[in-house]
Structure formats: structure tokens, C-alpha cells
Amino acid sequence: MATNSSTPEAGASPSDTPAPDISDALVAAEPRRRISGAVWGALAIVYVVWGSTYLGIRVVVETMPPFLSAGARFIVAGLILAGLVAWRQGTAALKVTRVQLASTAVVGLLLLLGGNGMVVLAETSVPSGLAALLIAVVPAWVVVLRRAFGERPGLGAYLGVLLGLAGLAVLTLPGLSGDVRLWGVLTVIVATVMWSVGSFSSSRIPMPANPFAASAYEMVAGGIGCLLVGLGRGEQYGFALDEVSGRSWTALGYLVVFGSVVAFTAYAWLLHSAPLSLVATYAYVNPVVAVLLGALILNEQLTWPIALGGAVVVAGVFLIVSTERRR
């Protein structure tokens, strides 16, 4: 999901460069704007790993409750990341003011409870590829938020929003026809709005200067929120650890290490180190990766509403990003 309405540029292939080591990246917290090999490597991580997380989530919820599994994922990942920050940069790097801590908690709840947590819930009834395509509309919501706060994104961005909304309408057809549960589709759409609000807010409220520390606090706050919601929904009743499948445990471990610690950290680092229009390109790369993996590994069907609606959404995102890149 996107943190801004812009999306990545095409150009050099990110897979041509090895991904940067996270522990080494932690040393380089100072913002840089040149497009280096580390930037392309971090983009490759976000492209591929975040694209695969939809598949991972779908496998986790086969035998695990949605919010409890999401809460465990984010709390563990946040603690691991905080430990890495303290190890590489010292405990002083984790120091934040009360206002900054409150800001990270708000952003973490919006992104990881409202955004990711609701996607996890939705994927109990929605194919992973469809969920990823629905989420691709996030840049369109950010354009709407920017306009609401007085900014003028440009004609191309508005046209991109219209395309994105048209694509959403087509993507809801499987739910309307009964092929997919409509509540799941609507839950993902609400999640995109929550993620967009969290992304939009993160650049307008006091946040820690260290992006890795900010990510750690966001993940812990979001994880606690997910756990509380899961307990409130009664997900603990009837749930037994010995009934969790090996592939669900493997998928959860993958989401913790790669989906959260590695990819989320790479994304936070990119926001401080690369042009935003380049970073946001993941918004139309991730859905393609997710749809392909869902079809290849989980045998998810690529119906005509999903194919057509997904193409329209991705086209809308591409138009938004292209417009932002020229501004």
C-alpha cells in the first residue's frame, strides 16, 4: 500500500541490483536523494516481497485467526526492528517525544490495524490477487485527500482517480455476483481508505526523525491494536496452536521477517532516500506480483471482472504517478 499518491517510475530493472542488507541500511539513516544501487535494491524488495505478502496472508488465515495473527506478526516484527536499531545505532536512536510517540501510534493504528488488519480479515473470503488489485487504488484516495486539503494535484491525477474508481466498480462484480463475498470486497475498500489516511497523515504530524525507529513504534502500536480487536471479536475461543498447519506457521514467519521487518523497513528508508514518485511505483507493481503468485501457487481464478477491473485500476494509478512525476 502507498504512503503517497505518487507511484514508481519505470526505468532500470530493480532486480539487476542485489538487495541492501537491512543491518547496513540502518547505519544510513541520513536522507539522500540520489538514485543509487541501494535505492533500486530496496525497490526490488518492496516490489517482490510486498507483492507476495497477499499470498502469505491468505495462507496464514487458512488455520489462524486474522487479527490475532496480524497482531502477533506486527508486535514481533516491531520488537525485532527496535532491537536492530538499538544494536546498530544505540538506544538513543529510539528516543522520541511524547508527541512523536503519539503520532507513531496513530499512524500505526491507521496503517496496520485499519489498513493491513482489515485486509487480513477480508482475505478469509477474498482471493489474494483480488485483494491486491483493490488495494492498488490507494493513490487515488490520496489524491482525493490532497484536494480536500487545498492542494491541486493536476488534471491527469483527477482522471486517474476516475479510472481507479471505475476499476473498483468492476472489481466489486465478483462480490455482487456471489463469486466472492461482498463484505470481503467492501472490507478491503475500507482498508484502502484507512491506509490512505494514515499515509497522508504521516507527512503532516510530528514523527521521529529516524524512519526505522518510527517503523518499529508503528508496528508495535498497530500490532497491539490488532490483538485487542482480535480478543474483542473472540478469536481466541476455539483456537488451538496445535491445529495450526505448518504452511501457516511458515507463512507467518515469512510475513514477520520479510513482509514486515525487511520490506517495511526498506519502504521507510526509501521515503527518506528516493524520489517519492519512484517509491510509489510499487502501487502498480505489487498487484501484478500478487495476482501471478495467487494464480500459480493457490490456483486462484483470474475472472474477467478481476482482469478488466485490475487493468483499469493499474492504468489509473499509472496516470496519477505520471502526472505527479511531471510536476
PDB file of N, CA and C in Angstrom, residues 28-66:
ATOM      1  N   ALA A  28      22.626   4.018   7.659  1.00  0.00           N
ATOM      2  CA  ALA A  28      22.439   5.166   6.773  1.00  0.00           C
ATOM      3  C   ALA A  28      21.065   5.769   6.952  1.00  0.00           C
ATOM      4  N   ALA A  29      20.844   6.386   8.091  1.00  0.00           N
ATOM      5  CA  ALA A  29      19.533   6.978   8.337  1.00  0.00           C
ATOM      6  C   ALA A  29      19.427   8.385   7.776  1.00  0.00           C
ATOM      7  N   GLU A  30      20.570   8.964   7.359  1.00  0.00           N
ATOM      8  CA  GLU A  30      20.530  10.308   6.819  1.00  0.00           C
ATOM      9  C   GLU A  30      19.877  10.305   5.446  1.00  0.00           C
ATOM     10  N   PRO A  31      18.969  11.255   5.170  1.00  0.00           N
ATOM     11  CA  PRO A  31      18.268  11.294   3.891  1.00  0.00           C
ATOM     12  C   PRO A  31      19.220  11.534   2.726  1.00  0.00           C
ATOM     13  N   ARG A  32      19.011  10.828   1.646  1.00  0.00           N
ATOM     14  CA  ARG A  32      19.759  11.045   0.414  1.00  0.00           C
ATOM     15  C   ARG A  32      18.768  10.998  -0.735  1.00  0.00           C
ATOM     16  N   ARG A  33      19.018  11.779  -1.766  1.00  0.00           N
ATOM     17  CA  ARG A  33      18.056  11.840  -2.837  1.00  0.00           C
ATOM     18  C   ARG A  33      18.590  11.310  -4.163  1.00  0.00           C
ATOM     19  N   ARG A  34      19.840  10.921  -4.228  1.00  0.00           N
ATOM     20  CA  ARG A  34      20.330  10.387  -5.494  1.00  0.00           C
ATOM     21  C   ARG A  34      19.844   8.946  -5.643  1.00  0.00           C
ATOM     22  N   ILE A  35      19.582   8.563  -6.889  1.00  0.00           N
ATOM     23  CA  ILE A  35      19.067   7.216  -7.141  1.00  0.00           C
ATOM     24  C   ILE A  35      20.246   6.260  -7.254  1.00  0.00           C
ATOM     25  N   SER A  36      20.568   5.609  -6.174  1.00  0.00           N
ATOM     26  CA  SER A  36      21.732   4.728  -6.101  1.00  0.00           C
ATOM     27  C   SER A  36      21.327   3.278  -6.296  1.00  0.00           C
ATOM     28  N   GLY A  37      22.331   2.420  -6.318  1.00  0.00           N
ATOM     29  CA  GLY A  37      22.064   0.990  -6.411  1.00  0.00           C
ATOM     30  C   GLY A  37      21.287   0.492  -5.210  1.00  0.00           C
ATOM     31  N   ALA A  38      21.543   1.078  -4.021  1.00  0.00           N
ATOM     32  CA  ALA A  38      20.805   0.689  -2.822  1.00  0.00           C
ATOM     33  C   ALA A  38      19.325   1.017  -2.970  1.00  0.00           C
ATOM     34  N   VAL A  39      19.029   2.143  -3.621  1.00  0.00           N
ATOM     35  CA  VAL A  39      17.630   2.519  -3.841  1.00  0.00           C
ATOM     36  C   VAL A  39      16.932   1.494  -4.719  1.00  0.00           C
ATOM     37  N   TRP A  40      17.582   1.108  -5.813  1.00  0.00           N
ATOM     38  CA  TRP A  40      16.967   0.120  -6.708  1.00  0.00           C
ATOM     39  C   TRP A  40      16.826  -1.230  -6.009  1.00  0.00           C
ATOM     40  N   GLY A  41      17.810  -1.575  -5.176  1.00  0.00           N
ATOM     41  CA  GLY A  41      17.721  -2.831  -4.438  1.00  0.00           C
ATOM     42  C   GLY A  41      16.564  -2.822  -3.451  1.00  0.00           C
ATOM     43  N   ALA A  42      16.394  -1.691  -2.730  1.00  0.00           N
ATOM     44  CA  ALA A  42      15.291  -1.566  -1.789  1.00  0.00           C
ATOM     45  C   ALA A  42      13.956  -1.609  -2.528  1.00  0.00           C
ATOM     46  N   LEU A  43      13.902  -0.991  -3.706  1.00  0.00           N
ATOM     47  CA  LEU A  43      12.678  -1.047  -4.511  1.00  0.00           C
ATOM     48  C   LEU A  43      12.351  -2.478  -4.914  1.00  0.00           C
ATOM     49  N   ALA A  44      13.377  -3.240  -5.266  1.00  0.00           N
ATOM     50  CA  ALA A  44      13.157  -4.643  -5.639  1.00  0.00           C
ATOM     51  C   ALA A  44      12.535  -5.409  -4.480  1.00  0.00           C
ATOM     52  N   ILE A  45      12.995  -5.125  -3.257  1.00  0.00           N
ATOM     53  CA  ILE A  45      12.434  -5.773  -2.080  1.00  0.00           C
ATOM     54  C   ILE A  45      10.955  -5.426  -1.936  1.00  0.00           C
ATOM     55  N   VAL A  46      10.640  -4.127  -2.039  1.00  0.00           N
ATOM     56  CA  VAL A  46       9.257  -3.684  -1.879  1.00  0.00           C
ATOM     57  C   VAL A  46       8.377  -4.248  -2.992  1.00  0.00           C
ATOM     58  N   TYR A  47       8.892  -4.242  -4.229  1.00  0.00           N
ATOM     59  CA  TYR A  47       8.126  -4.784  -5.360  1.00  0.00           C
ATOM     60  C   TYR A  47       7.736  -6.246  -5.122  1.00  0.00           C
ATOM     61  N   VAL A  48       8.742  -7.069  -4.886  1.00  0.00           N
ATOM     62  CA  VAL A  48       8.531  -8.518  -4.852  1.00  0.00           C
ATOM     63  C   VAL A  48       7.964  -8.987  -3.515  1.00  0.00           C
ATOM     64  N   VAL A  49       8.572  -8.533  -2.416  1.00  0.00           N
ATOM     65  CA  VAL A  49       8.164  -9.032  -1.106  1.00  0.00           C
ATOM     66  C   VAL A  49       6.763  -8.551  -0.752  1.00  0.00           C
ATOM     67  N   TRP A  50       6.500  -7.259  -0.924  1.00  0.00           N
ATOM     68  CA  TRP A  50       5.156  -6.784  -0.608  1.00  0.00           C
ATOM     69  C   TRP A  50       4.122  -7.381  -1.552  1.00  0.00           C
ATOM     70  N   GLY A  51       4.511  -7.628  -2.786  1.00  0.00           N
ATOM     71  CA  GLY A  51       3.586  -8.291  -3.699  1.00  0.00           C
ATOM     72  C   GLY A  51       3.254  -9.703  -3.253  1.00  0.00           C
ATOM     73  N   SER A  52       4.198 -10.347  -2.576  1.00  0.00           N
ATOM     74  CA  SER A  52       3.981 -11.732  -2.128  1.00  0.00           C
ATOM     75  C   SER A  52       3.277 -11.814  -0.786  1.00  0.00           C
ATOM     76  N   THR A  53       3.155 -10.693  -0.052  1.00  0.00           N
ATOM     77  CA  THR A  53       2.541 -10.756   1.274  1.00  0.00           C
ATOM     78  C   THR A  53       1.057 -11.102   1.207  1.00  0.00           C
ATOM     79  N   TYR A  54       0.395 -10.752   0.103  1.00  0.00           N
ATOM     80  CA  TYR A  54      -1.021 -11.102  -0.029  1.00  0.00           C
ATOM     81  C   TYR A  54      -1.194 -12.618  -0.063  1.00  0.00           C
ATOM     82  N   LEU A  55      -0.274 -13.283  -0.742  1.00  0.00           N
ATOM     83  CA  LEU A  55      -0.267 -14.740  -0.753  1.00  0.00           C
ATOM     84  C   LEU A  55      -0.004 -15.273   0.650  1.00  0.00           C
ATOM     85  N   GLY A  56       0.992 -14.682   1.334  1.00  0.00           N
ATOM     86  CA  GLY A  56       1.319 -15.118   2.684  1.00  0.00           C
ATOM     87  C   GLY A  56       0.148 -14.968   3.635  1.00  0.00           C
ATOM     88  N   ILE A  57      -0.556 -13.837   3.557  1.00  0.00           N
ATOM     89  CA  ILE A  57      -1.713 -13.606   4.423  1.00  0.00           C
ATOM     90  C   ILE A  57      -2.789 -14.656   4.171  1.00  0.00           C
ATOM     91  N   ARG A  58      -3.036 -14.931   2.890  1.00  0.00           N
ATOM     92  CA  ARG A  58      -4.065 -15.911   2.536  1.00  0.00           C
ATOM     93  C   ARG A  58      -3.747 -17.286   3.130  1.00  0.00           C
ATOM     94  N   VAL A  59      -2.467 -17.656   3.153  1.00  0.00           N
ATOM     95  CA  VAL A  59      -2.063 -18.951   3.708  1.00  0.00           C
ATOM     96  C   VAL A  59      -2.164 -18.941   5.235  1.00  0.00           C
ATOM     97  N   VAL A  60      -1.786 -17.811   5.864  1.00  0.00           N
ATOM     98  CA  VAL A  60      -1.865 -17.711   7.327  1.00  0.00           C
ATOM     99  C   VAL A  60      -3.290 -17.909   7.817  1.00  0.00           C
ATOM    100  N   VAL A  61      -4.249 -17.220   7.190  1.00  0.00           N
ATOM    101  CA  VAL A  61      -5.630 -17.270   7.703  1.00  0.00           C
ATOM    102  C   VAL A  61      -6.340 -18.579   7.369  1.00  0.00           C
ATOM    103  N   GLU A  62      -5.645 -19.489   6.694  1.00  0.00           N
ATOM    104  CA  GLU A  62      -6.234 -20.822   6.487  1.00  0.00           C
ATOM    105  C   GLU A  62      -6.476 -21.513   7.828  1.00  0.00           C
ATOM    106  N   THR A  63      -5.540 -21.335   8.780  1.00  0.00           N
ATOM    107  CA  THR A  63      -5.668 -22.027  10.069  1.00  0.00           C
ATOM    108  C   THR A  63      -5.417 -21.110  11.267  1.00  0.00           C
ATOM    109  N   MET A  64      -5.271 -19.806  11.040  1.00  0.00           N
ATOM    110  CA  MET A  64      -5.061 -18.859  12.137  1.00  0.00           C
ATOM    111  C   MET A  64      -6.131 -17.771  12.093  1.00  0.00           C
ATOM    112  N   PRO A  65      -6.532 -17.249  13.262  1.00  0.00           N
ATOM    113  CA  PRO A  65      -7.494 -16.140  13.278  1.00  0.00           C
ATOM    114  C   PRO A  65      -6.850 -14.873  12.725  1.00  0.00           C
ATOM    115  N   PRO A  66      -7.586 -14.050  11.983  1.00  0.00           N
ATOM    116  CA  PRO A  66      -6.998 -12.918  11.264  1.00  0.00           C
ATOM    117  C   PRO A  66      -6.325 -11.856  12.128  1.00  0.00           C
TER     118      PRO A  66
END
